[in-house]
Coordinates of C-alpha atoms in Angstrom, one line a residue:
M1 CA -36.5 32.1 -18.9
E2 CA -36.1 33.7 -22.3
T3 CA -33.0 33.4 -24.4
G4 CA -31.3 36.8 -24.5
A5 CA -28.3 36.2 -22.3
N6 CA -25.1 34.3 -23.3
R7 CA -25.4 31.9 -20.3
D8 CA -28.2 30.0 -18.6
A9 CA -29.2 31.7 -15.3
K10 CA -29.2 28.4 -13.5
E11 CA -25.4 28.4 -13.8
L12 CA -25.5 31.8 -12.0
M13 CA -27.6 30.3 -9.2
Q14 CA -25.0 27.6 -8.7
K15 CA -22.2 30.2 -8.6
I16 CA -23.8 32.3 -5.9
G17 CA -25.1 29.3 -3.9
Y18 CA -28.7 30.4 -4.0
E19 CA -31.7 28.8 -5.9
F20 CA -34.6 31.2 -6.5
K21 CA -38.1 30.0 -5.6
N22 CA -39.5 32.5 -8.0
E23 CA -37.2 32.9 -11.0
E24 CA -39.1 36.0 -12.2
Y25 CA -37.2 38.0 -9.5
L26 CA -33.9 36.7 -11.0
E27 CA -35.0 37.5 -14.6
E28 CA -36.0 41.0 -13.5
A29 CA -32.6 41.5 -11.8
L30 CA -30.8 40.5 -15.0
T31 CA -32.9 42.7 -17.3
H32 CA -31.3 46.0 -18.3
R33 CA -33.6 48.9 -19.3
S34 CA -32.2 48.8 -22.8
Y35 CA -33.5 45.3 -23.4
S36 CA -37.1 46.1 -22.2
N37 CA -37.1 49.2 -24.5
E38 CA -35.9 47.1 -27.5
T39 CA -38.3 44.2 -27.1
E40 CA -42.0 43.7 -26.7
K41 CA -41.6 43.4 -22.9
D42 CA -43.3 45.9 -20.5
R43 CA -40.8 48.8 -20.4
R44 CA -41.2 48.9 -16.7
F45 CA -39.8 45.4 -16.4
N46 CA -36.1 46.1 -15.7
N47 CA -33.7 45.9 -12.8
E48 CA -33.8 49.5 -11.7
K49 CA -36.2 49.1 -8.8
L50 CA -34.4 45.9 -7.6
E51 CA -31.1 47.9 -7.9
F52 CA -32.7 50.6 -5.6
L53 CA -33.7 47.9 -3.1
G54 CA -30.4 46.0 -3.3
D55 CA -28.5 49.2 -2.6
A56 CA -30.4 49.7 0.7
V57 CA -30.0 46.0 1.7
L58 CA -26.2 46.0 0.9
N59 CA -25.8 49.2 2.9
L60 CA -27.4 47.6 6.0
I61 CA -25.5 44.3 5.5
T62 CA -22.1 46.1 5.2
T63 CA -22.8 48.6 8.1
E64 CA -23.9 45.8 10.4
Y65 CA -20.9 43.6 9.5
I66 CA -18.2 46.2 9.9
Y67 CA -19.8 47.6 13.0
E68 CA -19.6 44.2 14.7
L69 CA -16.3 43.2 13.3
Y70 CA -14.2 46.3 13.9
E71 CA -15.3 47.3 17.4
K72 CA -12.2 49.5 18.0
K73 CA -12.7 51.6 14.8
T74 CA -14.1 55.1 15.2
E75 CA -17.3 56.2 13.4
G76 CA -15.2 58.1 10.9
E77 CA -13.0 55.0 10.1
L78 CA -16.1 52.8 9.8
A79 CA -17.8 55.4 7.5
K80 CA -14.7 55.5 5.3
L81 CA -14.5 51.8 5.0
K82 CA -18.2 51.5 4.2
S83 CA -17.9 54.1 1.5
Q84 CA -15.0 52.1 -0.1
I85 CA -17.1 48.8 0.0
I86 CA -20.4 50.3 -1.1
S87 CA -19.0 51.4 -4.4
E88 CA -19.1 50.8 -8.1
P89 CA -15.5 49.5 -8.3
V90 CA -16.2 46.8 -5.7
F91 CA -19.6 45.8 -6.9
S92 CA -18.5 45.7 -10.6
T93 CA -15.4 43.6 -9.7
I94 CA -17.6 41.1 -7.8
A95 CA -19.9 41.0 -10.8
S96 CA -17.0 40.3 -13.1
D97 CA -15.7 37.6 -10.8
I98 CA -19.0 35.7 -11.2
E99 CA -19.3 36.7 -14.9
L100 CA -22.6 38.4 -14.2
G101 CA -22.4 40.3 -17.5
E102 CA -22.9 37.0 -19.4
Y103 CA -26.3 36.5 -17.8
L104 CA -27.7 40.0 -18.5
Y105 CA -30.5 40.8 -20.9
L106 CA -29.2 43.8 -22.9
S107 CA -30.2 45.5 -26.1
N108 CA -28.2 44.8 -29.3
G109 CA -26.8 48.3 -29.0
E110 CA -25.6 47.8 -25.5
I111 CA -24.0 44.5 -26.4
M112 CA -22.2 46.0 -29.4
S113 CA -20.9 48.8 -27.3
G114 CA -19.4 46.5 -24.6
G115 CA -22.3 46.7 -22.2
R116 CA -21.6 43.2 -20.7
N117 CA -18.3 44.5 -19.4
R118 CA -19.3 48.1 -18.5
R119 CA -18.7 48.8 -14.8
S120 CA -21.8 50.9 -14.3
I121 CA -24.1 48.1 -15.7
L122 CA -22.3 45.4 -13.8
G123 CA -22.4 47.3 -10.5
D124 CA -26.1 48.1 -10.8
A125 CA -26.8 44.4 -11.8
F126 CA -25.0 43.2 -8.6
E127 CA -27.2 45.4 -6.5
A128 CA -30.3 44.2 -8.3
L129 CA -29.3 40.6 -7.8
I130 CA -29.0 41.1 -4.0
G131 CA -32.3 42.9 -4.0
A132 CA -33.9 40.0 -5.9
I133 CA -32.6 37.5 -3.3
F134 CA -34.0 39.6 -0.5
K135 CA -37.4 39.7 -2.2
D136 CA -37.3 36.0 -2.9
S137 CA -36.2 35.0 0.6
D138 CA -35.3 37.2 3.5
Y139 CA -32.7 39.6 4.9
Y140 CA -30.5 36.9 6.5
T141 CA -30.4 34.8 3.3
A142 CA -29.4 37.9 1.3
K143 CA -26.8 38.7 3.9
N144 CA -25.3 35.3 3.7
V145 CA -25.0 35.4 -0.1
A146 CA -23.7 39.0 -0.1
L147 CA -21.1 38.4 2.6
K148 CA -19.7 35.3 0.8
L149 CA -19.1 37.6 -2.2
L150 CA -18.0 40.7 -0.3
L151 CA -15.6 39.3 2.3
G152 CA -12.6 39.0 0.0
K153 CA -13.0 42.6 -1.1
I154 CA -13.4 43.8 2.5
N155 CA -10.3 42.0 3.6
K156 CA -8.4 43.5 0.6
L157 CA -9.5 47.0 1.5
E158 CA -8.2 46.5 5.0
E159 CA -4.9 45.3 3.7
I160 CA -4.4 48.5 1.7
E161 CA -3.3 50.1 5.0
G162 CA -0.1 48.2 4.8
T163 CA 1.2 44.9 3.6
G164 CA -1.6 43.1 5.4
D165 CA 0.9 40.4 6.5
Y166 CA 0.7 41.3 10.2
K167 CA 1.4 37.8 11.5
T168 CA 4.7 37.5 9.7
V169 CA 5.8 41.0 10.8
L170 CA 4.9 40.2 14.4
Q171 CA 6.5 36.8 14.4
E172 CA 9.8 38.2 13.1
F173 CA 9.7 40.9 15.8
V174 CA 8.9 38.6 18.7
Q175 CA 11.5 36.0 17.6
G176 CA 14.2 38.6 17.2
K177 CA 13.5 40.4 20.5
Y178 CA 12.3 37.6 22.8
R179 CA 13.5 34.4 21.1
K180 CA 9.9 33.1 21.3
M181 CA 6.9 32.5 18.9
P182 CA 3.7 34.4 19.3
E183 CA 0.9 32.2 20.6
Y184 CA -2.7 32.5 19.2
K185 CA -5.6 31.3 21.4
L186 CA -9.3 31.1 20.7
L187 CA -11.1 33.1 23.3
N188 CA -14.7 33.0 22.0
T189 CA -17.0 31.9 19.1
K190 CA -20.4 33.5 18.5
G191 CA -23.1 33.4 15.9
P192 CA -24.8 30.5 14.1
D193 CA -22.8 27.9 12.2
H194 CA -23.3 29.6 8.8
D195 CA -22.3 33.1 10.2
K196 CA -19.7 32.5 13.0
V197 CA -17.4 35.2 14.4
F198 CA -14.2 34.2 16.1
E199 CA -12.3 36.1 18.8
I200 CA -8.6 35.2 19.2
S201 CA -5.7 36.6 21.3
V202 CA -2.0 36.7 20.6
S203 CA 0.5 36.5 23.5
W204 CA 4.1 35.8 24.5
N205 CA 5.7 35.7 27.9
D206 CA 2.3 34.9 29.3
K207 CA 1.0 38.4 28.4
I208 CA -1.8 39.1 25.9
Y209 CA -0.7 41.8 23.4
G210 CA -3.6 41.8 21.0
V211 CA -7.2 40.5 20.4
G212 CA -8.8 40.1 17.0
I213 CA -12.2 39.3 15.6
G214 CA -13.0 37.8 12.2
K215 CA -15.2 35.6 10.1
S216 CA -12.5 33.0 10.2
K217 CA -9.8 32.0 12.6
K218 CA -7.2 33.2 10.1
E219 CA -8.8 36.6 9.8
A220 CA -9.1 36.9 13.6
E221 CA -5.4 36.0 14.1
K222 CA -4.5 38.7 11.5
H223 CA -6.4 41.4 13.4
A224 CA -4.9 40.2 16.7
A225 CA -1.4 40.5 15.3
K226 CA -2.2 43.9 13.9
E227 CA -3.4 45.2 17.3
A228 CA -0.3 43.8 18.9
L229 CA 1.9 45.6 16.4
V230 CA 0.0 48.9 17.0
K231 CA 0.6 48.5 20.8
L232 CA 4.3 47.8 20.2
K233 CA 4.6 50.8 17.9
N234 CA 2.9 53.1 20.4
K235 CA 5.1 51.8 23.2
S236 CA 8.2 52.4 21.1
S237 CA 7.1 56.0 20.3
K238 CA 6.4 56.7 24.0
N239 CA 9.8 55.4 25.0
R240 CA 11.5 57.6 22.5
R241 CA 9.7 60.7 23.8
T242 CA 10.9 60.0 27.3
I243 CA 14.6 59.8 26.3

């Protein structure tokens, strides 16, 4: 690949865990329109079409993932969560995490004006990168790479609702009221090895109070604890209304 970026794109492939069969897709994903306009390259050779494709692929990946993971959420709740994930702030943050800006082909003007760190450029480049992986391989490979990068952000968005430390809150409640520890039990595992989903229950006094699903056992336990806390909160509210 041409020199024009600060870093070798092979480093980027190692970071994302995917090696391109056709590196031209990667080069296209990393080429900003300003670079094509400033050089002798075909001006149509830039990442805008791959960005368009990547946006659609990421929409499907995210929709499918949260639909399967959060079975108890309403359509409105899922739509709100999806809109928070499919956003420039999230995509640009992921791009910054993998230093995507250092691999971009930008014009001198864009570089001088801070283009390597501009959120709009980084967010668009991330979409283009996922689009390039989809073109070079298939949907499931693109999904695997995208979810590795997205999962931390999805979990963080979920935790905005509260402290996110549902297991600790539940443990303190159960110990204080029942002098027992909540018990977590694996109920089911589904999906291929590289894309497993775990279903775990939380119980005490031989009664299940919550069931959670997640991409890891830890995540599933967190969601089980959250469901148990919601049930306890609703039960407490009902008792107060009957007094």
